[in-house]
Short mmCIF file of C-alpha atoms in Angstrom, two decimals:
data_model
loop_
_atom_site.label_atom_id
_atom_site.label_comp_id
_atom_site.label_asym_id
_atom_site.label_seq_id
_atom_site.Cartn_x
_atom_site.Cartn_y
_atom_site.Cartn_z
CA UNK A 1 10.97 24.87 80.30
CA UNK A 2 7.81 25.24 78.34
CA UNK A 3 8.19 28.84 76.70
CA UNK A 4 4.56 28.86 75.83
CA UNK A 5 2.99 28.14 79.19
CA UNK A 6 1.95 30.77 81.41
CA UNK A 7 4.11 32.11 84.13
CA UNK A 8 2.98 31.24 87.81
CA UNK A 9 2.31 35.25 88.01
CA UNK A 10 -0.37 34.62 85.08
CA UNK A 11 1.99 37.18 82.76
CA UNK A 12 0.02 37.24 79.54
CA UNK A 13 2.22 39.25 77.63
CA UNK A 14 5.46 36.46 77.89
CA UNK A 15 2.91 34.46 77.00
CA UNK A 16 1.61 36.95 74.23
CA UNK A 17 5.41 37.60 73.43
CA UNK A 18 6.21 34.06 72.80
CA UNK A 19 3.32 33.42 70.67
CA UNK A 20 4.32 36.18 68.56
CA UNK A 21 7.66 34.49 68.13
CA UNK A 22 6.23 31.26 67.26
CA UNK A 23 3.84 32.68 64.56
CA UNK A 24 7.08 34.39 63.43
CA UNK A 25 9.11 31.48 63.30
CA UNK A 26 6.09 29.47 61.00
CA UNK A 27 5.71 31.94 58.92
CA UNK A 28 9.49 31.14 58.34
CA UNK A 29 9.72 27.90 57.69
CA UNK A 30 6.55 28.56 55.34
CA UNK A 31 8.13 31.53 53.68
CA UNK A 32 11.64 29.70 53.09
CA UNK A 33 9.51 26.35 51.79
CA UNK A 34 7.50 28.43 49.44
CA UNK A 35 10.72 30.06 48.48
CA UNK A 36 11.51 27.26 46.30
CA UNK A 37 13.51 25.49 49.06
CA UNK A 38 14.98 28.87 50.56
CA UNK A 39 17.86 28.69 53.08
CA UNK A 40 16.53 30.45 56.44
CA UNK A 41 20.55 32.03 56.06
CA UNK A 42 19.57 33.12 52.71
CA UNK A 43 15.93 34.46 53.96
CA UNK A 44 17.86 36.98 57.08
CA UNK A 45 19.89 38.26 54.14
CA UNK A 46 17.14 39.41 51.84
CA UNK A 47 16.74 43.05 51.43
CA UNK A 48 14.28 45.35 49.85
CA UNK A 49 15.96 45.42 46.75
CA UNK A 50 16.52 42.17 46.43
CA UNK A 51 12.53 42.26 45.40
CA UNK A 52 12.43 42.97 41.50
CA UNK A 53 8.49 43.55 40.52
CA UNK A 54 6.85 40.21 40.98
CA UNK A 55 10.30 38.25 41.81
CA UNK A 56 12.74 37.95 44.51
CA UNK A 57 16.29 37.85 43.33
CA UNK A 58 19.00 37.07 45.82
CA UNK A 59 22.48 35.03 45.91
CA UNK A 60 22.75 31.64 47.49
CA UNK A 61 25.12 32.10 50.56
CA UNK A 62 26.41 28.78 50.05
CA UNK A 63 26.71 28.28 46.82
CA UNK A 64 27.39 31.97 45.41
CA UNK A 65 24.59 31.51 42.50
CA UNK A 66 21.71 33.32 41.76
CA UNK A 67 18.64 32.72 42.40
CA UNK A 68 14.97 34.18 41.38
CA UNK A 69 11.67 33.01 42.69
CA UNK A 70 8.35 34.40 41.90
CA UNK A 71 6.77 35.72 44.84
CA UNK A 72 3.06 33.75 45.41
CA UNK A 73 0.51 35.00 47.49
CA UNK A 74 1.22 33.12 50.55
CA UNK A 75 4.63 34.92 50.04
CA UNK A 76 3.31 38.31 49.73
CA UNK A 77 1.26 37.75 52.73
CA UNK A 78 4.46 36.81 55.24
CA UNK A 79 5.87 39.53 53.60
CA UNK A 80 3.22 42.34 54.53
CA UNK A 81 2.92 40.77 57.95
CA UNK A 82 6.60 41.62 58.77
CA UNK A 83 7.54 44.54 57.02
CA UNK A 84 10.36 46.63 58.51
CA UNK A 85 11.15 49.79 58.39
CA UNK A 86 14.90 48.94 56.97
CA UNK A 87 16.70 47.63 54.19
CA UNK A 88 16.08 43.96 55.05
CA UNK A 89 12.91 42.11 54.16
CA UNK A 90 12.41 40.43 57.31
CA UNK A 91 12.99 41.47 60.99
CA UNK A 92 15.84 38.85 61.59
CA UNK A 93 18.79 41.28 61.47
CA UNK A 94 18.34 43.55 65.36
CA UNK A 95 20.00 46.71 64.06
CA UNK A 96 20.68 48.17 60.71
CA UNK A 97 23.64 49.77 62.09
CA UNK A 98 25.03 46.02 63.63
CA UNK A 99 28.69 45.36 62.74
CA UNK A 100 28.62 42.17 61.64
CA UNK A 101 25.02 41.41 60.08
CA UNK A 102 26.19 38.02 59.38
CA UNK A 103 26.69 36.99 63.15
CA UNK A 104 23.33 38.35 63.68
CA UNK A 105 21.48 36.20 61.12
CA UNK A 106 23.92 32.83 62.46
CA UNK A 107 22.38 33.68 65.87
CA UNK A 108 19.04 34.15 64.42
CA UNK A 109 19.16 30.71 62.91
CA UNK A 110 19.95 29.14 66.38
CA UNK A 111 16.65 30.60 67.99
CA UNK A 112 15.12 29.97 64.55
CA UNK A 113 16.02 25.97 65.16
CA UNK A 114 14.89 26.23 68.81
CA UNK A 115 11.91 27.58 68.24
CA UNK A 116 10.98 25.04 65.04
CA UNK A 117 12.12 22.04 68.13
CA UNK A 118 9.30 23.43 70.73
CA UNK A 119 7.37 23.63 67.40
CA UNK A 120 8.17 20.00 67.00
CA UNK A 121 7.14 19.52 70.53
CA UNK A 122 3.54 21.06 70.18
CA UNK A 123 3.36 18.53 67.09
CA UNK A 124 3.65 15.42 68.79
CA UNK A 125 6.05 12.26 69.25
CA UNK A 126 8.16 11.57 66.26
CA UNK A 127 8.15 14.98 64.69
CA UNK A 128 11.35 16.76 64.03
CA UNK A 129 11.50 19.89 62.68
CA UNK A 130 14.86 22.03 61.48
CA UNK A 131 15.78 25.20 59.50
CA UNK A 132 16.93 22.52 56.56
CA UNK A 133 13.84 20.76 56.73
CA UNK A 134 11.45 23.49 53.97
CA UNK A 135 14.81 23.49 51.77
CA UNK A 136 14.74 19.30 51.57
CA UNK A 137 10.86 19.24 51.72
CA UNK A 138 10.78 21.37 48.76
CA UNK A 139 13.09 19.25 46.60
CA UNK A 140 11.15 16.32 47.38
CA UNK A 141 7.84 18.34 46.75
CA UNK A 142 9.29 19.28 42.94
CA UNK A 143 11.18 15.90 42.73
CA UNK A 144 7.92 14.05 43.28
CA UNK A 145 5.83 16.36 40.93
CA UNK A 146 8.30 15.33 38.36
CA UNK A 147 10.55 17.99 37.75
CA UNK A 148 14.28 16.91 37.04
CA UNK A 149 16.75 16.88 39.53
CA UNK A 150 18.91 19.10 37.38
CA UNK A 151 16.19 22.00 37.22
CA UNK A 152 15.47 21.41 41.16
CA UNK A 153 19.42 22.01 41.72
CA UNK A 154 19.41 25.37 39.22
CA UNK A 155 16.14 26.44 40.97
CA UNK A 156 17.48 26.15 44.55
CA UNK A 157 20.44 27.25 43.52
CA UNK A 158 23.42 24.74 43.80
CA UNK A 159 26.73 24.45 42.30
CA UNK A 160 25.85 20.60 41.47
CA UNK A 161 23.43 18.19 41.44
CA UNK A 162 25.53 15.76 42.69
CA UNK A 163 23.96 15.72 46.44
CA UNK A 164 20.60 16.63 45.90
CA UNK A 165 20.76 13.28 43.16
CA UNK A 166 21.83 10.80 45.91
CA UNK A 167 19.35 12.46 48.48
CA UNK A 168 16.47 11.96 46.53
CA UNK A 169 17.43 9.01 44.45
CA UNK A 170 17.90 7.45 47.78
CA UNK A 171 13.95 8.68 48.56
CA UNK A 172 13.27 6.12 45.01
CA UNK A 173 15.33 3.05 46.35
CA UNK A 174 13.51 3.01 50.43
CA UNK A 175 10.09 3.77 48.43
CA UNK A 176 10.78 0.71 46.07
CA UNK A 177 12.10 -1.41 48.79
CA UNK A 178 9.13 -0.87 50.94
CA UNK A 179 6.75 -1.29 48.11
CA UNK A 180 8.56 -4.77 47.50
CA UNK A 181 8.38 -6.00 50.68
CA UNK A 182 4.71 -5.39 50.40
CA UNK A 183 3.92 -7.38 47.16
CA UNK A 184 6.56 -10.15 48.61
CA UNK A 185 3.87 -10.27 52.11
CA UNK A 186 1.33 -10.09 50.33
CA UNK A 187 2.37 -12.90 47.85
CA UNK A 188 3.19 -15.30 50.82
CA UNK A 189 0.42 -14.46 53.22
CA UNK A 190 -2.01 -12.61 51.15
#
């Protein structure tokens, strides 16, 4: 079911509704990318407070560390654009008065990921997109604009480099073996 088309009544506003949603769930994926790799999880937690002046300072979920961006413009802008009358940052959370906050964001995530696949969809053949996808893109965006791997774990916040290393070492070795294979054709047929 395409959540985007309109209804055989001609309803505009579940049209209008899911569009809204959509936007929403871009200007996620932007926000957590621009967030120096932010973890959607991480993004549903954020509360007022956790903005200090020009900075956002907030604990990694997974990894227990803290972390501090400086907010950009294109931040600032997602931010005004979903302000809430709450504590939290974002309208992810449904109720400030929910139990258990935590199952709300989790359940968030899963229409986050659904909504980034019909995103996907809208993109074309061959495009995937998930909630990991602006926290990986990042580290290859600072990895490839030469910042270590040891400042790129530190500024997303992990416990070790270890993973992030082999991820994007392993980036190096297909880039390399594809560039090889080019010389080695061109070389023999070129």
């Amino acid at each position: 079911e395409d959540a985007l088309a309109p209804t055989a009544r001609g309803d505009g506003k579940i049209l209008e509704r899911n569009i809204k949603k959509v936007n929403f769930t871009r200007d996620c994926f932007v926000f957590c990318f621009c967030s120096q790799g932010m973890d959607f999880l991480d993004m549903g937690r954020l509360k007022k407070e956790n903005v200090i002046d020009d900075h956002i300072r907030y604990v990694r979920g997974k990894t227990n560390k803290e972390v501090t961006v400086e907010i950009l413009p294109i931040m600032q802008e997602i931010m005004n654009r979903y302000k809430t009358k709450g504590k939290y940052l974002f309208p992810i959370i449904e109720s400030e008065n929910e139990k258990d906050p935590e199952q709300s964001i989790i359940s968030a995530q899963r229409q986050y990921n659904k909504r980034l696949a019909m995103l996907a969809k809208l993109l074309g053949d061959g495009i995937k997109l998930t909630s990991q996808m602006p926290v990986y893109s990042w580290a290859v965006a600072a990895y490839r604009n030469g910042m270590a791997i040891s400042k790129i774990s530190e500024a997303m916040g992990y416990s070790s480099d270890f993973a992030l290393r082999d991820f994007l070492l392993s980036l190096d070795e297909k880039e390399e073996s594809n560039d090889t294979n080019k010389k080695i054709i061109n070389n023999i047929f070129g």
